[in-house]
Structures are given as C-alpha cells and as structure tokens.
Short mmCIF file of C-alpha atoms and ligand atoms in Angstrom, two decimals:
data_model
loop_
_atom_site.label_atom_id
_atom_site.label_comp_id
_atom_site.label_asym_id
_atom_site.label_seq_id
_atom_site.Cartn_x
_atom_site.Cartn_y
_atom_site.Cartn_z
CA UNK A 1210 -121.15 -198.24 -63.57
CA UNK A 1211 -118.10 -199.93 -65.13
CA UNK A 1212 -114.41 -200.01 -64.33
CA UNK A 1213 -113.70 -197.77 -67.47
CA UNK A 1214 -116.39 -195.50 -66.92
CA UNK A 1215 -115.51 -194.90 -63.53
CA UNK A 1216 -111.65 -194.15 -63.84
CA UNK A 1217 -112.73 -191.64 -67.02
CA UNK A 1218 -115.28 -190.07 -64.41
CA UNK A 1219 -111.98 -189.79 -61.91
CA UNK A 1220 -109.91 -188.02 -65.09
CA UNK A 1221 -112.27 -185.52 -66.16
CA UNK A 1222 -113.03 -184.32 -62.59
CA UNK A 1223 -109.35 -183.62 -61.97
CA UNK A 1224 -109.27 -181.91 -65.23
CA UNK A 1225 -111.81 -179.69 -64.29
CA UNK A 1226 -110.22 -179.45 -61.03
CA UNK A 1227 -106.99 -178.15 -62.86
CA UNK A 1228 -108.56 -175.93 -65.15
CA UNK A 1229 -110.87 -174.19 -62.61
CA UNK A 1230 -107.74 -173.73 -60.26
CA UNK A 1231 -105.75 -172.27 -62.73
CA UNK A 1232 -108.76 -169.94 -64.47
CA UNK A 1233 -108.63 -168.29 -61.06
CA UNK A 1234 -105.34 -167.90 -60.80
CA UNK A 1235 -105.05 -166.29 -63.88
CA UNK A 1236 -108.22 -163.99 -62.82
CA UNK A 1237 -105.58 -162.87 -59.85
CA UNK A 1238 -103.56 -162.35 -62.12
CA UNK A 1239 -105.06 -159.65 -64.26
CA UNK A 1240 -106.46 -158.34 -61.36
CA UNK A 1241 -103.32 -157.83 -60.41
CA UNK A 1242 -101.93 -156.21 -63.10
CA UNK A 1243 -105.16 -153.57 -63.62
CA UNK A 1244 -103.88 -152.80 -59.96
CA UNK A 1245 -100.71 -152.13 -60.68
CA UNK A 1246 -100.99 -149.85 -63.45
CA UNK A 1247 -99.30 -146.19 -61.56
CA UNK A 1248 -100.65 -143.09 -64.13
CA UNK A 1249 -97.38 -141.49 -62.81
CA UNK A 1250 -98.85 -138.42 -64.72
CA UNK A 1251 -102.36 -138.10 -63.10
CA UNK A 1252 -100.38 -138.50 -59.58
CA UNK A 1253 -97.91 -136.07 -60.50
CA UNK A 1254 -101.01 -133.24 -60.96
CA UNK A 1255 -102.04 -132.93 -56.92
CA UNK A 1256 -99.35 -130.60 -56.52
CA UNK A 1257 -96.60 -131.33 -53.36
CA UNK A 1258 -93.74 -130.63 -51.67
CA UNK A 1259 -90.77 -133.15 -51.34
CA UNK A 1260 -91.37 -132.93 -48.04
CA UNK A 1261 -95.04 -133.73 -48.82
CA UNK A 1262 -93.95 -136.71 -51.19
CA UNK A 1263 -91.81 -137.71 -48.53
CA UNK A 1264 -94.52 -138.20 -45.77
CA UNK A 1265 -97.08 -139.67 -48.16
CA UNK A 1266 -94.38 -142.37 -48.93
CA UNK A 1267 -93.81 -142.97 -45.32
CA UNK A 1268 -97.56 -143.15 -43.63
CA UNK A 1269 -100.36 -144.19 -47.46
CA UNK A 1270 -98.56 -148.11 -47.57
CA UNK A 1271 -99.94 -150.61 -45.27
CA UNK A 1272 -96.72 -151.95 -42.81
CA UNK A 1273 -97.35 -155.51 -43.29
CA UNK A 1274 -97.23 -155.86 -47.66
CA UNK A 1275 -96.05 -152.10 -48.44
CA UNK A 1276 -99.28 -151.64 -50.73
CA UNK A 1277 -101.96 -148.76 -51.08
CA UNK A 1278 -105.08 -149.57 -49.08
CA UNK A 1279 -107.82 -146.42 -49.58
CA UNK A 1280 -111.54 -146.53 -50.32
CA UNK A 1281 -112.87 -146.58 -53.99
CA UNK A 1282 -116.65 -145.98 -53.49
CA UNK A 1283 -118.43 -143.26 -51.37
CA UNK A 1284 -117.77 -142.78 -47.73
CA UNK A 1285 -121.13 -143.00 -45.80
CA UNK A 1286 -121.01 -142.52 -41.86
CA UNK A 1287 -123.29 -143.83 -39.64
CA UNK A 1288 -122.97 -142.86 -35.85
CA UNK A 1289 -124.73 -146.13 -34.10
CA UNK A 1290 -124.99 -145.02 -30.91
CA UNK A 1291 -126.44 -140.96 -31.78
CA UNK A 1292 -129.25 -141.90 -29.50
CA UNK A 1293 -126.63 -141.77 -26.35
CA UNK A 1294 -125.01 -138.43 -27.72
CA UNK A 1295 -125.54 -134.92 -27.47
CA UNK A 1296 -125.79 -132.60 -30.46
CA UNK A 1297 -121.99 -131.36 -29.59
CA UNK A 1298 -120.67 -134.94 -29.86
CA UNK A 1299 -122.84 -135.11 -33.71
CA UNK A 1300 -121.73 -132.12 -34.98
CA UNK A 1301 -118.17 -132.98 -33.98
CA UNK A 1302 -118.25 -135.74 -36.34
CA UNK A 1303 -120.01 -133.28 -39.05
CA UNK A 1304 -116.91 -130.95 -38.82
CA UNK A 1305 -114.33 -134.39 -39.55
CA UNK A 1306 -116.00 -135.24 -42.47
CA UNK A 1307 -116.40 -131.38 -43.87
CA UNK A 1308 -112.72 -131.06 -43.04
CA UNK A 1309 -111.77 -134.42 -45.10
CA UNK A 1310 -114.22 -133.92 -48.19
CA UNK A 1311 -112.31 -131.69 -50.43
CA UNK A 1312 -109.57 -134.24 -49.62
CA UNK A 1313 -110.75 -137.17 -51.69
CA UNK A 1314 -112.12 -135.84 -54.54
CA UNK A 1315 -113.88 -137.15 -56.42
CA UNK A 1316 -115.30 -139.63 -54.04
CA UNK A 1317 -117.49 -138.03 -51.36
CA UNK A 1318 -118.01 -138.61 -47.39
CA UNK A 1319 -121.45 -137.69 -45.96
CA UNK A 1320 -123.24 -139.09 -42.70
CA UNK A 1321 -125.96 -140.90 -43.16
CA UNK A 1322 -128.69 -142.03 -40.98
CA UNK A 1323 -128.95 -145.51 -41.82
CA UNK A 1324 -126.80 -148.30 -44.53
CA UNK A 1325 -123.33 -146.43 -43.53
CA UNK A 1326 -119.75 -148.43 -44.24
CA UNK A 1327 -118.39 -146.52 -41.68
CA UNK A 1328 -119.77 -146.90 -37.98
CA UNK A 1329 -118.76 -145.00 -35.46
CA UNK A 1330 -119.59 -145.39 -31.64
CA UNK A 1331 -118.76 -142.02 -29.34
CA UNK A 1332 -117.84 -142.11 -25.72
CA UNK A 1333 -117.30 -145.89 -25.57
CA UNK A 1334 -115.82 -147.74 -23.06
CA UNK A 1335 -115.59 -151.42 -25.75
CA UNK A 1336 -114.13 -151.82 -29.09
CA UNK A 1337 -117.51 -153.65 -29.86
CA UNK A 1338 -119.75 -155.02 -31.18
CA UNK A 1339 -116.99 -156.61 -33.11
CA UNK A 1340 -115.35 -160.19 -33.68
CA UNK A 1341 -112.69 -159.46 -30.86
CA UNK A 1342 -114.35 -156.79 -28.39
CA UNK A 1343 -111.67 -155.64 -26.71
CA UNK A 1344 -111.05 -152.99 -23.87
CA UNK A 1345 -110.04 -149.13 -24.79
CA UNK A 1346 -107.01 -150.34 -22.42
CA UNK A 1347 -104.64 -146.62 -22.37
CA UNK A 1348 -106.24 -145.80 -25.66
CA UNK A 1349 -108.29 -142.71 -26.40
CA UNK A 1350 -109.66 -144.66 -29.62
CA UNK A 1351 -109.40 -147.74 -32.23
CA UNK A 1352 -110.18 -147.83 -35.96
CA UNK A 1353 -110.66 -150.67 -37.70
CA UNK A 1354 -111.23 -150.98 -41.26
CA UNK A 1355 -112.20 -154.43 -43.66
CA UNK A 1356 -109.12 -157.36 -44.36
CA UNK A 1357 -107.94 -158.16 -47.45
CA UNK A 1358 -108.37 -160.43 -49.78
CA UNK A 1359 -106.78 -161.89 -53.10
CA UNK A 1360 -109.17 -160.32 -55.18
CA UNK A 1361 -109.16 -156.94 -53.30
CA UNK A 1362 -107.38 -154.42 -50.62
CA UNK A 1363 -109.81 -151.57 -51.35
CA UNK A 1364 -111.51 -149.96 -47.97
CA UNK A 1365 -114.94 -151.16 -48.13
CA UNK A 1366 -116.04 -150.38 -44.64
CA UNK A 1367 -114.58 -149.37 -40.97
CA UNK A 1368 -115.35 -149.33 -37.52
CA UNK A 1369 -114.11 -146.33 -35.13
CA UNK A 1370 -114.45 -146.12 -31.51
CA UNK A 1371 -113.59 -143.08 -29.07
CA UNK A 1372 -113.58 -143.28 -25.38
CA UNK A 1373 -115.19 -141.01 -23.37
CA UNK A 1374 -112.06 -138.56 -22.41
CA UNK A 1375 -111.38 -138.40 -26.06
CA UNK A 1376 -110.80 -135.27 -27.84
CA UNK A 1377 -111.93 -134.06 -31.37
CA UNK A 1378 -108.21 -134.96 -32.21
CA UNK A 1379 -108.74 -138.37 -31.73
CA UNK A 1380 -111.51 -138.67 -33.92
CA UNK A 1381 -109.65 -136.83 -36.23
CA UNK A 1382 -106.45 -139.77 -35.98
CA UNK A 1383 -109.07 -142.28 -36.10
CA UNK A 1384 -110.52 -140.82 -39.49
CA UNK A 1385 -107.28 -140.72 -40.98
CA UNK A 1386 -106.93 -144.42 -40.48
CA UNK A 1387 -110.09 -145.04 -41.92
CA UNK A 1388 -108.81 -143.11 -45.01
CA UNK A 1389 -106.29 -145.46 -45.29
CA UNK A 1390 -103.33 -143.67 -43.56
CA UNK A 1391 -100.36 -145.68 -41.00
CA UNK A 1392 -98.81 -144.13 -38.09
CA UNK A 1393 -95.28 -142.40 -39.53
CA UNK A 1394 -92.13 -144.48 -39.23
CA UNK A 1395 -89.98 -142.03 -39.35
CA UNK A 1396 -89.36 -138.77 -37.26
CA UNK A 1397 -90.85 -135.63 -37.87
CA UNK A 1398 -90.33 -131.88 -36.61
CA UNK A 1399 -93.43 -131.15 -37.04
CA UNK A 1400 -96.72 -131.99 -35.86
CA UNK A 1401 -98.56 -135.02 -37.09
CA UNK A 1402 -102.33 -135.89 -35.74
CA UNK A 1403 -101.51 -139.85 -37.65
CA UNK A 1404 -98.79 -140.22 -35.22
CA UNK A 1405 -98.76 -143.18 -32.70
CA UNK A 1406 -98.22 -140.56 -29.77
CA UNK A 1407 -99.40 -137.07 -29.57
CA UNK A 1408 -95.91 -136.85 -27.82
CA UNK A 1409 -93.41 -135.59 -30.25
CA UNK A 1410 -90.49 -138.63 -30.79
CA UNK A 1411 -88.14 -135.50 -31.92
CA UNK A 1412 -87.69 -132.88 -29.39
CA UNK A 1413 -87.93 -130.19 -32.42
CA UNK A 1414 -91.13 -130.41 -32.78
CA UNK A 1415 -91.99 -130.18 -29.17
CA UNK A 1416 -93.35 -126.34 -29.69
CA UNK A 1417 -95.69 -127.29 -32.59
CA UNK A 1418 -97.18 -129.89 -30.34
CA UNK A 1419 -97.76 -127.68 -27.38
CA UNK A 1420 -99.49 -125.68 -30.22
CA UNK A 1421 -101.40 -127.82 -31.91
CA UNK A 1422 -102.50 -130.81 -29.47
CA UNK A 1423 -105.43 -128.70 -27.56
CA UNK A 1424 -106.62 -127.41 -31.14
CA UNK A 1425 -110.15 -129.29 -32.35
CA UNK A 1426 -109.80 -130.29 -35.59
CA UNK A 1427 -106.52 -129.91 -36.39
CA UNK A 1428 -104.58 -131.81 -39.17
CA UNK A 1429 -101.07 -130.33 -40.89
CA UNK A 1430 -101.16 -128.97 -44.95
CA UNK A 1431 -98.71 -132.06 -44.84
CA UNK A 1432 -101.12 -134.34 -44.00
CA UNK A 1433 -103.68 -133.03 -46.12
CA UNK A 1434 -101.65 -133.05 -49.42
CA UNK A 1435 -100.56 -136.58 -48.60
CA UNK A 1436 -104.24 -137.57 -48.31
CA UNK A 1437 -104.86 -135.97 -51.84
CA UNK A 1438 -101.83 -137.73 -52.75
CA UNK A 1439 -103.68 -141.26 -52.07
CA UNK A 1440 -106.72 -140.30 -53.11
CA UNK A 1441 -105.41 -139.41 -57.21
CA UNK A 1442 -107.01 -141.43 -59.21
CA UNK A 1443 -103.51 -142.05 -60.54
CA UNK A 1444 -103.51 -144.75 -58.24
CA UNK A 1445 -105.75 -147.52 -56.99
CA UNK A 1446 -105.76 -150.16 -53.74
CA UNK A 1447 -103.04 -152.46 -54.02
CA UNK A 1448 -100.90 -150.83 -55.60
CA UNK A 1449 -97.31 -151.28 -54.65
CA UNK A 1450 -94.72 -149.05 -53.27
CA UNK A 1451 -91.87 -150.51 -55.51
CA UNK A 1452 -94.18 -149.91 -58.49
CA UNK A 1453 -94.57 -146.18 -57.24
CA UNK A 1454 -90.78 -145.55 -56.90
CA UNK A 1455 -90.19 -147.10 -60.18
CA UNK A 1456 -93.02 -144.87 -62.33
CA UNK A 1457 -91.97 -141.80 -60.08
CA UNK A 1458 -88.03 -142.65 -60.99
CA UNK A 1459 -87.23 -142.55 -57.53
CA UNK A 1460 -85.22 -146.25 -57.29
ZN1 ZN B 615 -103.27 -144.68 -34.56
#
C-alpha cells in the first residue's frame, strides 16, 4: 500500500470513530430528554395528601443519583426453591403479590412457574446464586435489583432472599425494594414497612410499631400511596428529583 493511501485510510478511520462516538452521545442525550419529560397533570391525578407526597419524595428516588427507578413492564415472580417450600410459604408470596397488584397499575404482577424476572428464594441462609454470594448475616432478607446503564434506569429483574426466621413483613419489605423504594431518610411518627429497622427511630412511633410489627402483610396507607405515585404514568424510570420538584412548582 502506498503511504498516501495509508494516511487517508487512517484519517477516514479516525473520522468514522469520531462520528460514531458523536452519534452515541446524541442518542443518549435524546433518550435522557425523553426520560425527563414529566407529566405533572397525570402525576397529580393520583390522589395524595401532603404527608404522602413528602414520603414519596423521601423513598422513591435512589440515594446515589436522586432519580426514579421503577419497572416499565409486567413483573413475573418466580419462586426458585419452590420444591423446598410448604404451601403456606408459597401462599405468603401470593398474598404479597395480591396486595401490591392494585398499586402498580397499569403494570401487572403475577407469579409464574418459569420465565420470571423476580426470583424469590425463601428460607435460605445465603444469598445465592448471585455474582457476589453473601451470607444473610444479621438480616432477615435481602433484595437486589439490576444495575443501571447509561441508556436505562429501568428495573428489569431482581432477586429476593429471605431467611428462615423471616416473617411476612420481611417479604413485604423486600418486595417494596424490588418495586424501586429506598429506606426512608427522614424520621416518621408512623410505622413504615420500608423503614430500615423494625424499631422506629422516633419514640412516638413506638405505639404503632407494637401494633403493626407482628401484623402479617401490613403496609401503611402512606406507603401504598407512595407506590401509586411512583407507578404513575406521568413519570419514567430515570426521572430526576429536581425535574419533578420543578414540575410541581416546589423549588
Ligand atoms: Zn431494606
């Protein structure tokens, strides 16, 4: 090959590389713009009190980026160790699903025998199989959702593990994580299933904690509304908190 031909080939190669890099940056920009389109009217059509809205603002955005993470397609729950479980342990999963179903409409959540996207392991002492198997040490349960990519913050699959000693409240708590909820940052004077600890930090919540901590499948009305707000079709996975606040005239 002549030196000039080699020179031109290199220049063309570099230009193509640059063009494809630019195209991918523009593509990510276009997707990001679409994600940040917040439909405030649609969001406001979900009835809520100021207290419920402030709970939503606390638990519906991931801590790292302050963005929404949620499912955008139907949820299929598959119990991976179903052959080791008694009918009651299976029925408990069905009960949690039945409680959550009306909260995430128009999406659906169902239990399936195969082809799931939420894998449940009940009564286990290790969180495996997973890339980083970890012992369920000092915790009653664990939920893991898929990582984000630059193009998507959608939740597409998840794993739930609960320990032998766990109650249905642990199962409900882990399912709330799977829907995209985080532990609250603030202190509340009512019992929250998604709270980090079953022991309320606020002494005034002690009464409600005693009342609800042993109640199977309990989920507070405020949390139910926070989930309904999260699954409003007015917001998409990846929406930034600042965009939502601006759209609601709150900053
Ligand atoms: Zn948790």
